[in-house]
mmCIF file of C-alpha atoms in Angstrom:
data_model
loop_
_atom_site.group_PDB
_atom_site.id
_atom_site.type_symbol
_atom_site.label_atom_id
_atom_site.label_comp_id
_atom_site.label_asym_id
_atom_site.label_seq_id
_atom_site.Cartn_x
_atom_site.Cartn_y
_atom_site.Cartn_z
ATOM 1 C CA MET A 22 67.865 76.343 113.089
ATOM 2 C CA THR A 23 71.455 74.997 112.944
ATOM 3 C CA ILE A 24 73.411 75.745 115.852
ATOM 4 C CA GLN A 25 77.297 76.223 114.906
ATOM 5 C CA LYS A 26 79.147 75.641 118.215
ATOM 6 C CA ASP A 27 82.169 77.647 117.424
ATOM 7 C CA LYS A 28 80.289 80.897 117.564
ATOM 8 C CA PRO A 29 78.629 82.692 120.578
ATOM 9 C CA THR A 30 75.010 82.472 121.242
ATOM 10 C CA VAL A 31 73.125 85.890 121.977
ATOM 11 C CA LEU A 32 70.148 86.939 123.830
ATOM 12 C CA ILE A 33 68.848 90.604 122.896
ATOM 13 C CA LEU A 34 66.529 92.029 125.360
ATOM 14 C CA GLY A 35 64.269 94.859 123.877
ATOM 15 C CA GLY A 36 65.670 93.696 120.525
ATOM 16 C CA THR A 37 62.776 94.955 118.231
ATOM 17 C CA ASP A 38 63.465 98.440 119.217
ATOM 18 C CA PHE A 39 65.775 100.981 117.349
ATOM 19 C CA ILE A 40 69.163 99.827 118.549
ATOM 20 C CA GLY A 41 68.140 96.233 119.012
ATOM 21 C CA ARG A 42 67.047 95.791 115.400
ATOM 22 C CA HIS A 43 70.196 97.212 114.250
ATOM 23 C CA LEU A 44 72.337 94.907 116.238
ATOM 24 C CA VAL A 45 70.295 91.872 115.030
ATOM 25 C CA HIS A 46 71.048 93.116 111.431
ATOM 26 C CA TYR A 47 74.573 93.697 112.021
ATOM 27 C CA LEU A 48 75.039 90.295 113.762
ATOM 28 C CA VAL A 49 73.040 88.338 110.869
ATOM 29 C CA THR A 50 74.702 90.017 108.139
ATOM 30 C CA GLN A 51 78.284 89.726 109.434
ATOM 31 C CA ASN A 52 77.299 85.998 110.406
ATOM 32 C CA LEU A 53 78.931 86.580 113.831
ATOM 33 C CA THR A 54 76.782 84.353 116.101
ATOM 34 C CA SER A 55 75.426 80.721 116.175
ATOM 35 C CA HIS A 56 71.971 81.647 117.647
ATOM 36 C CA ILE A 57 70.025 84.697 118.309
ATOM 37 C CA ARG A 58 66.918 85.217 120.611
ATOM 38 C CA VAL A 59 65.157 88.514 120.680
ATOM 39 C CA ALA A 60 62.882 89.135 123.502
ATOM 40 C CA ASP A 61 60.474 92.111 123.545
ATOM 41 C CA LYS A 62 56.853 92.943 124.039
ATOM 42 C CA MET A 63 56.679 94.526 120.753
ATOM 43 C CA LEU A 64 56.165 92.013 117.867
ATOM 44 C CA PRO A 65 58.289 92.552 114.830
ATOM 45 C CA GLN A 66 55.133 92.717 112.735
ATOM 46 C CA THR A 67 54.064 95.772 114.324
ATOM 47 C CA ALA A 68 57.380 97.425 114.717
ATOM 48 C CA TYR A 69 57.773 99.230 111.289
ATOM 49 C CA LEU A 70 60.980 97.214 110.429
ATOM 50 C CA SER A 71 62.669 98.152 107.238
ATOM 51 C CA LYS A 72 62.982 95.404 104.434
ATOM 52 C CA GLN A 73 66.369 94.782 105.460
ATOM 53 C CA HIS A 74 65.641 94.341 109.111
ATOM 54 C CA GLU A 75 62.496 92.086 108.407
ATOM 55 C CA GLN A 76 64.826 89.818 106.515
ATOM 56 C CA ALA A 77 67.452 89.716 109.404
ATOM 57 C CA PHE A 78 64.535 88.789 111.775
ATOM 58 C CA GLU A 79 63.556 85.894 109.716
ATOM 59 C CA LYS A 80 66.814 84.231 110.701
ATOM 60 C CA ILE A 81 66.478 84.649 114.369
ATOM 61 C CA GLU A 82 64.314 83.383 117.155
ATOM 62 C CA PHE A 83 61.638 85.883 118.526
ATOM 63 C CA LYS A 84 60.018 85.590 121.863
ATOM 64 C CA GLN A 85 57.330 87.781 123.053
ATOM 65 C CA ALA A 86 57.820 88.821 126.646
ATOM 66 C CA ASN A 87 57.130 91.131 129.487
ATOM 67 C CA LEU A 88 60.566 91.974 130.751
ATOM 68 C CA VAL A 89 59.213 93.389 134.113
ATOM 69 C CA ASN A 90 58.143 90.005 135.221
ATOM 70 C CA PRO A 91 60.889 87.566 136.777
ATOM 71 C CA ALA A 92 59.141 84.395 135.629
ATOM 72 C CA SER A 93 58.801 85.790 132.028
ATOM 73 C CA ILE A 94 62.653 86.987 132.229
ATOM 74 C CA ALA A 95 63.570 83.435 133.383
ATOM 75 C CA SER A 96 61.827 81.768 130.344
ATOM 76 C CA CYS A 97 63.540 84.346 127.963
ATOM 77 C CA PHE A 98 66.986 83.128 129.266
ATOM 78 C CA GLN A 99 66.085 79.371 129.164
ATOM 79 C CA ARG A 100 67.332 77.507 126.293
ATOM 80 C CA ASP A 101 65.992 74.353 124.894
ATOM 81 C CA ASP A 102 69.401 72.516 125.188
ATOM 82 C CA ASN A 103 69.966 73.735 128.755
ATOM 83 C CA THR A 104 72.958 75.702 127.955
ATOM 84 C CA GLU A 105 73.337 79.383 128.646
ATOM 85 C CA PHE A 106 73.501 82.490 126.308
ATOM 86 C CA ASP A 107 77.080 83.529 125.835
ATOM 87 C CA TYR A 108 76.296 87.225 125.563
ATOM 88 C CA VAL A 109 73.283 89.229 126.699
ATOM 89 C CA PHE A 110 72.497 92.743 125.527
ATOM 90 C CA ASN A 111 69.757 94.692 127.489
ATOM 91 C CA PHE A 112 68.350 97.519 125.498
ATOM 92 C CA ALA A 113 64.739 97.179 127.199
ATOM 93 C CA ALA A 114 63.571 100.213 129.034
ATOM 94 C CA GLU A 115 60.870 102.816 129.026
ATOM 95 C CA CYS A 116 62.213 105.631 126.741
ATOM 96 C CA LYS A 117 59.286 108.017 126.652
ATOM 97 C CA TYR A 118 59.373 111.200 128.531
ATOM 98 C CA SER A 119 57.012 112.887 130.772
ATOM 99 C CA GLN A 120 55.669 109.533 132.405
ATOM 100 C CA VAL A 121 54.850 109.173 136.006
ATOM 101 C CA GLU A 122 57.813 108.096 138.141
ATOM 102 C CA GLU A 123 56.222 104.737 138.897
ATOM 103 C CA VAL A 124 56.443 103.921 135.050
ATOM 104 C CA TYR A 125 60.178 104.540 135.224
ATOM 105 C CA GLN A 126 60.598 102.739 138.541
ATOM 106 C CA ASP A 127 58.942 99.567 137.051
ATOM 107 C CA ARG A 128 60.159 99.731 133.362
ATOM 108 C CA ILE A 129 63.708 100.971 133.888
ATOM 109 C CA LEU A 130 64.904 100.156 137.431
ATOM 110 C CA ASN A 131 62.908 97.000 138.207
ATOM 111 C CA LEU A 132 63.318 95.717 134.757
ATOM 112 C CA SER A 133 66.991 96.279 134.674
ATOM 113 C CA VAL A 134 67.585 94.796 138.067
ATOM 114 C CA ASN A 135 65.463 91.593 137.496
ATOM 115 C CA CYS A 136 66.990 91.113 134.116
ATOM 116 C CA ALA A 137 70.335 91.603 135.489
ATOM 117 C CA LYS A 138 69.669 89.177 138.440
ATOM 118 C CA GLU A 139 68.953 86.430 136.070
ATOM 119 C CA ALA A 140 72.045 86.891 134.155
ATOM 120 C CA ALA A 141 74.077 86.812 137.209
ATOM 121 C CA LYS A 142 72.503 83.589 138.403
ATOM 122 C CA ARG A 143 73.233 81.984 134.936
ATOM 123 C CA LYS A 144 76.701 83.344 134.831
ATOM 124 C CA ASN A 145 76.322 84.649 131.265
ATOM 125 C CA LYS A 146 79.887 85.524 129.884
ATOM 126 C CA PHE A 147 79.034 89.098 129.184
ATOM 127 C CA TYR A 148 75.948 91.382 130.067
ATOM 128 C CA LEU A 149 75.605 94.842 128.697
ATOM 129 C CA MET A 150 73.364 97.584 130.100
ATOM 130 C CA LEU A 151 72.421 100.448 127.604
ATOM 131 C CA SER A 152 72.383 103.554 129.869
ATOM 132 C CA SER A 153 72.461 107.186 128.681
ATOM 133 C CA ALA A 154 74.765 110.271 128.525
ATOM 134 C CA GLU A 155 71.952 112.392 130.021
ATOM 135 C CA VAL A 156 73.271 111.054 133.557
ATOM 136 C CA TYR A 157 76.125 113.619 133.293
ATOM 137 C CA ASP A 158 75.975 117.384 134.306
ATOM 138 C CA SER A 159 74.285 119.199 131.565
ATOM 139 C CA ASP A 160 77.034 121.693 130.953
ATOM 140 C CA GLN A 161 79.089 122.331 127.883
ATOM 141 C CA VAL A 162 82.042 120.607 129.129
ATOM 142 C CA ALA A 163 82.599 117.135 127.472
ATOM 143 C CA SER A 164 81.995 114.643 130.207
ATOM 144 C CA LYS A 165 84.314 111.836 130.807
ATOM 145 C CA GLU A 166 83.205 108.408 132.158
ATOM 146 C CA SER A 167 84.568 109.805 135.529
ATOM 147 C CA SER A 168 82.904 113.072 135.395
ATOM 148 C CA LYS A 169 80.081 114.563 137.701
ATOM 149 C CA ILE A 170 76.819 112.638 137.768
ATOM 150 C CA LYS A 171 73.658 114.787 137.722
ATOM 151 C CA PRO A 172 71.034 113.346 135.794
ATOM 152 C CA TRP A 173 68.813 115.906 134.050
ATOM 153 C CA THR A 174 65.873 113.662 132.613
ATOM 154 C CA VAL A 175 63.698 111.272 134.577
ATOM 155 C CA VAL A 176 64.761 108.565 132.389
ATOM 156 C CA ALA A 177 68.514 109.259 133.060
ATOM 157 C CA LYS A 178 67.726 109.197 136.766
ATOM 158 C CA TYR A 179 66.248 105.774 136.867
ATOM 159 C CA LYS A 180 69.096 104.675 134.404
ATOM 160 C CA TYR A 181 71.728 105.555 136.807
ATOM 161 C CA GLN A 182 69.717 103.889 139.708
ATOM 162 C CA ALA A 183 69.863 100.755 137.944
ATOM 163 C CA GLU A 184 73.676 101.272 136.998
ATOM 164 C CA GLU A 185 74.479 101.600 140.615
ATOM 165 C CA GLN A 186 72.488 98.411 141.740
ATOM 166 C CA LEU A 187 73.887 96.372 138.807
ATOM 167 C CA LYS A 188 77.495 97.311 139.706
ATOM 168 C CA LYS A 189 76.826 95.587 143.115
ATOM 169 C CA MET A 190 75.720 92.388 141.701
ATOM 170 C CA GLU A 191 77.946 89.324 142.530
ATOM 171 C CA GLY A 192 78.674 87.138 139.215
ATOM 172 C CA LEU A 193 77.260 89.801 136.684
ATOM 173 C CA ASN A 194 79.844 90.229 133.866
ATOM 174 C CA LEU A 195 78.736 93.919 133.389
ATOM 175 C CA VAL A 196 79.692 96.614 130.896
ATOM 176 C CA ILE A 197 77.731 99.813 130.926
ATOM 177 C CA LEU A 198 77.499 102.017 127.757
ATOM 178 C CA ARG A 199 76.398 105.723 127.748
ATOM 179 C CA PRO A 200 75.719 106.707 124.305
ATOM 180 C CA ALA A 201 75.253 110.438 123.327
ATOM 181 C CA VAL A 202 72.121 111.183 120.960
ATOM 182 C CA THR A 203 71.720 108.156 118.874
ATOM 183 C CA TYR A 204 70.566 108.589 115.266
ATOM 184 C CA GLY A 205 70.149 106.643 112.243
ATOM 185 C CA PRO A 206 67.500 104.750 110.132
ATOM 186 C CA GLY A 207 64.418 103.968 112.295
ATOM 187 C CA ALA A 208 65.083 106.359 114.916
ATOM 188 C CA ASN A 209 61.735 107.887 116.196
ATOM 189 C CA THR A 210 63.577 110.075 118.765
ATOM 190 C CA GLY A 211 66.887 111.858 119.035
ATOM 191 C CA LEU A 212 67.525 114.009 115.781
ATOM 192 C CA THR A 213 64.475 112.730 114.039
ATOM 193 C CA PRO A 214 61.845 115.194 115.503
ATOM 194 C CA ARG A 215 64.196 118.100 114.273
ATOM 195 C CA LEU A 216 63.791 116.681 110.739
ATOM 196 C CA ILE A 217 60.056 116.431 111.103
ATOM 197 C CA ILE A 218 59.943 120.037 112.283
ATOM 198 C CA GLY A 219 62.328 120.941 109.419
ATOM 199 C CA ARG A 220 59.641 119.460 107.029
ATOM 200 C CA VAL A 221 57.009 121.345 108.785
ATOM 201 C CA TYR A 222 58.767 124.727 108.247
ATOM 202 C CA LYS A 223 59.418 123.793 104.484
ATOM 203 C CA HIS A 224 55.566 123.312 104.347
ATOM 204 C CA LEU A 225 54.970 126.631 106.142
ATOM 205 C CA ASN A 226 57.551 128.478 104.215
ATOM 206 C CA GLU A 227 58.716 129.971 107.531
ATOM 207 C CA GLU A 228 62.194 130.557 109.139
ATOM 208 C CA MET A 229 62.828 127.666 111.811
ATOM 209 C CA THR A 230 63.873 129.537 114.830
ATOM 210 C CA LEU A 231 65.287 127.423 117.838
ATOM 211 C CA LEU A 232 65.543 128.366 121.590
ATOM 212 C CA TRP A 233 69.021 128.967 123.376
ATOM 213 C CA SER A 234 72.241 129.290 121.165
ATOM 214 C CA LYS A 235 73.656 127.927 118.090
ATOM 215 C CA ASP A 236 76.690 126.439 120.014
ATOM 216 C CA LEU A 237 74.365 124.486 122.563
ATOM 217 C CA LYS A 238 75.941 120.921 122.433
ATOM 218 C CA LEU A 239 74.057 117.954 121.227
ATOM 219 C CA ASN A 240 76.817 115.365 120.719
ATOM 220 C CA THR A 241 75.919 112.431 118.477
ATOM 221 C CA VAL A 242 76.573 108.865 117.693
ATOM 222 C CA HIS A 243 75.285 106.839 114.693
ATOM 223 C CA VAL A 244 73.430 103.647 115.500
ATOM 224 C CA ASN A 245 75.865 101.624 113.463
ATOM 225 C CA ASP A 246 78.613 102.511 115.872
ATOM 226 C CA VAL A 247 76.537 101.787 118.922
ATOM 227 C CA VAL A 248 75.799 98.200 117.728
ATOM 228 C CA ARG A 249 79.404 97.691 116.533
ATOM 229 C CA ALA A 250 80.599 98.973 119.900
ATOM 230 C CA CYS A 251 78.284 96.447 121.747
ATOM 231 C CA TRP A 252 79.691 93.650 120.062
ATOM 232 C CA HIS A 253 83.435 94.729 120.180
ATOM 233 C CA LEU A 254 82.980 95.188 123.989
ATOM 234 C CA ALA A 255 81.523 91.622 124.309
ATOM 235 C CA LEU A 256 84.683 90.320 122.562
ATOM 236 C CA TRP A 257 87.073 92.732 124.377
ATOM 237 C CA TYR A 258 85.508 91.599 127.724
ATOM 238 C CA GLN A 259 86.569 88.045 127.205
ATOM 239 C CA SER A 260 90.283 88.962 126.976
ATOM 240 C CA THR A 261 90.943 91.405 129.822
ATOM 241 C CA GLU A 262 90.605 91.332 133.494
ATOM 242 C CA HIS A 263 88.082 93.838 135.185
ATOM 243 C CA PRO A 264 88.621 94.561 138.840
ATOM 244 C CA GLN A 265 85.966 97.431 138.250
ATOM 245 C CA VAL A 266 82.735 97.439 135.987
ATOM 246 C CA PRO A 267 83.870 98.978 132.623
ATOM 247 C CA ILE A 268 81.867 102.062 131.782
ATOM 248 C CA PHE A 269 82.050 103.681 128.225
ATOM 249 C CA ASN A 270 80.671 106.811 126.533
ATOM 250 C CA LEU A 271 79.954 106.739 122.873
ATOM 251 C CA ALA A 272 80.119 110.052 120.960
ATOM 252 C CA ASP A 273 81.420 110.748 117.507
ATOM 253 C CA LYS A 274 84.200 113.149 116.412
ATOM 254 C CA GLN A 275 81.807 115.932 115.293
ATOM 255 C CA ASP A 276 81.213 117.753 118.723
ATOM 256 C CA THR A 277 77.734 118.301 117.306
ATOM 257 C CA ASP A 278 75.880 121.386 118.293
ATOM 258 C CA GLN A 279 72.645 123.054 117.420
ATOM 259 C CA GLU A 280 74.061 124.860 114.355
ATOM 260 C CA THR A 281 75.809 121.536 113.144
ATOM 261 C CA ILE A 282 72.397 120.110 112.744
ATOM 262 C CA ASN A 283 70.626 123.206 111.344
ATOM 263 C CA THR A 284 73.231 123.448 108.567
ATOM 264 C CA HIS A 285 72.103 119.951 107.505
ATOM 265 C CA LEU A 286 68.327 120.969 107.799
ATOM 266 C CA ARG A 287 68.895 124.183 105.725
ATOM 267 C CA ALA A 288 70.620 121.883 102.886
ATOM 268 C CA ILE A 289 67.786 118.971 103.213
ATOM 269 C CA PHE A 290 64.818 121.303 103.138
ATOM 270 C CA GLY A 291 65.933 124.574 101.714
ATOM 271 C CA ILE A 292 64.668 126.505 104.781
ATOM 272 C CA GLN A 293 66.151 129.295 106.851
ATOM 273 C CA THR A 294 67.137 128.687 110.288
ATOM 274 C CA GLY A 295 67.848 130.942 113.208
ATOM 275 C CA TYR A 296 67.780 131.322 117.137
ATOM 276 C CA HIS A 297 65.550 133.388 119.472
ATOM 277 C CA GLY A 298 67.437 136.160 121.254
ATOM 278 C CA SER A 299 68.330 136.087 124.949
ATOM 279 C CA VAL A 300 65.026 137.697 125.976
ATOM 280 C CA VAL A 301 62.847 135.083 124.578
ATOM 281 C CA SER A 302 65.191 132.319 125.749
ATOM 282 C CA THR A 303 65.243 133.862 129.330
ATOM 283 C CA PHE A 304 61.331 133.908 129.140
ATOM 284 C CA ALA A 305 61.352 130.397 128.029
ATOM 285 C CA LYS A 306 63.479 129.408 130.922
ATOM 286 C CA LEU A 307 61.130 130.772 133.425
ATOM 287 C CA ASN A 308 58.024 129.485 131.531
ATOM 288 C CA LEU A 309 58.985 126.539 129.765
ATOM 289 C CA ASN A 310 55.823 124.481 129.761
ATOM 290 C CA SER A 311 53.834 127.262 128.303
ATOM 291 C CA VAL A 312 56.476 127.899 125.620
ATOM 292 C CA VAL A 313 56.553 124.215 124.875
ATOM 293 C CA GLU A 314 52.854 123.905 124.592
ATOM 294 C CA ASP A 315 52.810 126.832 122.024
ATOM 295 C CA ILE A 316 55.807 125.154 120.035
ATOM 296 C CA ASN A 317 53.966 121.759 119.721
ATOM 297 C CA GLU A 318 50.749 123.690 118.863
ATOM 298 C CA LYS A 319 52.512 125.450 116.019
ATOM 299 C CA HIS A 320 53.947 122.064 114.528
ATOM 300 C CA LEU A 321 51.359 119.291 115.237
ATOM 301 C CA GLN A 322 48.535 120.311 113.041
ATOM 302 C CA PRO A 323 50.696 121.281 109.974
ATOM 303 C CA TRP A 324 52.451 117.776 110.579
ATOM 304 C CA ALA A 325 49.007 116.244 110.338
ATOM 305 C CA ASP A 326 48.046 118.267 107.316
ATOM 306 C CA ILE A 327 51.201 117.309 105.435
ATOM 307 C CA LEU A 328 50.447 113.478 106.211
ATOM 308 C CA LYS A 329 47.025 113.709 104.965
ATOM 309 C CA ALA A 330 47.932 115.608 101.898
ATOM 310 C CA ASN A 331 50.608 112.923 101.003
ATOM 311 C CA ASN A 332 48.215 109.983 101.860
ATOM 312 C CA VAL A 333 50.322 108.834 104.757
ATOM 313 C CA GLN A 334 47.671 106.953 106.703
ATOM 314 C CA HIS A 335 49.343 105.853 109.722
ATOM 315 C CA SER A 336 52.633 107.262 111.081
ATOM 316 C CA PRO A 337 54.590 106.864 114.623
ATOM 317 C CA LEU A 338 56.326 110.073 113.747
ATOM 318 C CA SER A 339 55.589 113.114 115.425
ATOM 319 C CA PRO A 340 57.237 116.674 115.775
ATOM 320 C CA TYR A 341 56.017 116.789 119.420
ATOM 321 C CA LEU A 342 58.931 118.075 121.608
ATOM 322 C CA ASP A 343 59.081 117.038 125.327
ATOM 323 C CA PRO A 344 59.658 119.877 127.917
ATOM 324 C CA GLU A 345 62.489 117.704 129.493
ATOM 325 C CA LEU A 346 64.398 117.817 126.182
ATOM 326 C CA LEU A 347 63.943 121.554 125.616
ATOM 327 C CA TYR A 348 65.717 122.788 128.686
ATOM 328 C CA ASN A 349 69.134 124.601 128.034
ATOM 329 C CA ASN A 350 70.909 121.437 128.699
ATOM 330 C CA ALA A 351 73.869 120.252 126.851
ATOM 331 C CA ILE A 352 74.655 116.739 125.770
ATOM 332 C CA SER A 353 78.464 116.962 125.574
ATOM 333 C CA VAL A 354 80.403 113.668 125.831
ATOM 334 C CA ASP A 355 84.016 112.656 125.595
ATOM 335 C CA GLY A 356 83.746 109.311 123.594
ATOM 336 C CA THR A 357 87.587 108.754 123.227
ATOM 337 C CA ALA A 358 88.042 106.145 126.093
ATOM 338 C CA ILE A 359 86.488 103.218 124.357
ATOM 339 C CA GLU A 360 89.027 103.933 121.665
ATOM 340 C CA GLU A 361 92.009 104.225 123.843
ATOM 341 C CA ARG A 362 91.226 101.297 126.175
ATOM 342 C CA THR A 363 89.736 98.717 123.810
ATOM 343 C CA GLY A 364 90.765 99.730 120.291
ATOM 344 C CA PHE A 365 87.346 100.450 119.171
ATOM 345 C CA LYS A 366 87.090 102.909 116.026
ATOM 346 C CA TYR A 367 84.005 104.897 114.982
ATOM 347 C CA SER A 368 82.905 104.151 111.384
ATOM 348 C CA VAL A 369 80.703 107.241 111.288
ATOM 349 C CA PRO A 370 82.891 109.964 112.922
ATOM 350 C CA TYR A 371 80.877 112.871 111.508
ATOM 351 C CA LEU A 372 77.081 113.843 111.256
ATOM 352 C CA SER A 373 76.368 114.407 107.512
ATOM 353 C CA LYS A 374 73.613 115.520 105.511
ATOM 354 C CA GLU A 375 73.472 112.088 103.768
ATOM 355 C CA ASN A 376 73.181 110.266 107.133
ATOM 356 C CA LEU A 377 70.101 112.456 107.990
ATOM 357 C CA GLN A 378 68.721 112.011 104.696
ATOM 358 C CA GLN A 379 68.974 108.028 105.188
ATOM 359 C CA ILE A 380 66.654 108.434 108.143
ATOM 360 C CA ILE A 381 64.013 110.247 105.860
ATOM 361 C CA ASP A 382 64.490 107.748 103.059
ATOM 362 C CA GLU A 383 63.996 104.730 105.146
ATOM 363 C CA PHE A 384 60.647 106.360 106.540
ATOM 364 C CA LYS A 385 59.437 107.258 103.098
ATOM 365 C CA ALA A 386 60.243 103.489 102.015
ATOM 366 C CA LEU A 387 57.960 102.392 104.654
ATOM 367 C CA ASN A 388 55.190 105.042 103.608
ATOM 368 C CA LEU A 389 55.682 106.794 107.217
ATOM 369 C CA TRP A 390 57.100 110.154 105.809
ATOM 370 C CA PRO A 391 55.382 112.387 103.346
#
């Protein structure tokens, strides 16, 4: 691989997963770097990469690694020519919900701290930690970066603990990013389970009825804007002084709520949608685990039947909804500070039917969607 000295070198931790693969594709297609190394425990060959992303990964260096282990982390940072990577992006973290707390302690907090320690020791010019908008109080008011912190998922609880530890590290050139619900081609989580459930209700020929109200905020940001923001911040960081660690939210202009999403689901699948009344929602609040169990039971078998009928042999996609994500908690985020302070502009300002259809179309191309 030819190294062009005039362009920065990049290390992407957790780079095979959803956001990481999109950053790889962006950097490769825009020819922005001289060398990219991706470190991840998941091999590209088993990650259900799209054809475009496969082609991008052919042009980078991949290193399989356990990013909890300090010795393994050190080997990921070590370059053959003994120079240091210019920019490091850390997307590696446990993202599945309802794991035991020890898993998050190890795969979010310890992983984040150990990777950042290595970056601080090597004095990389820029280090980005991907956090979550779930760290904020879950009311309907749009949270700014200075708003009340009250993590409402266990993932967010450990992300915030990691943020706090990283902010204290000497020599770490840190920026923290807190995106809203991130969606786009290749996403297994976020809005994708709602698309899957919409497909289930088309199959069942029934109305799709949701808990809580139509105006429950579920603010969104397209993955293309997440990766563009990551690169934008790396360049911006070099040109300004930082007496405090910069923290930025990411959320598009849509102010997305449940009804915004349902409008598109109706258009895509030709289904009816509605909302349970206050009596059912109040019951759900008091008996959430039982209600979620019933919801998942209703969706899982029909989805399996649809996959089988359409000869989809193996699919990582599931309509399973985790109880943590079904609480009456809003994701309401003000994403304007990054524009005002750094000049960043969102390229996908609104959630659209076409953007959601792209998610389905990519999974269809991989024979993962019926």
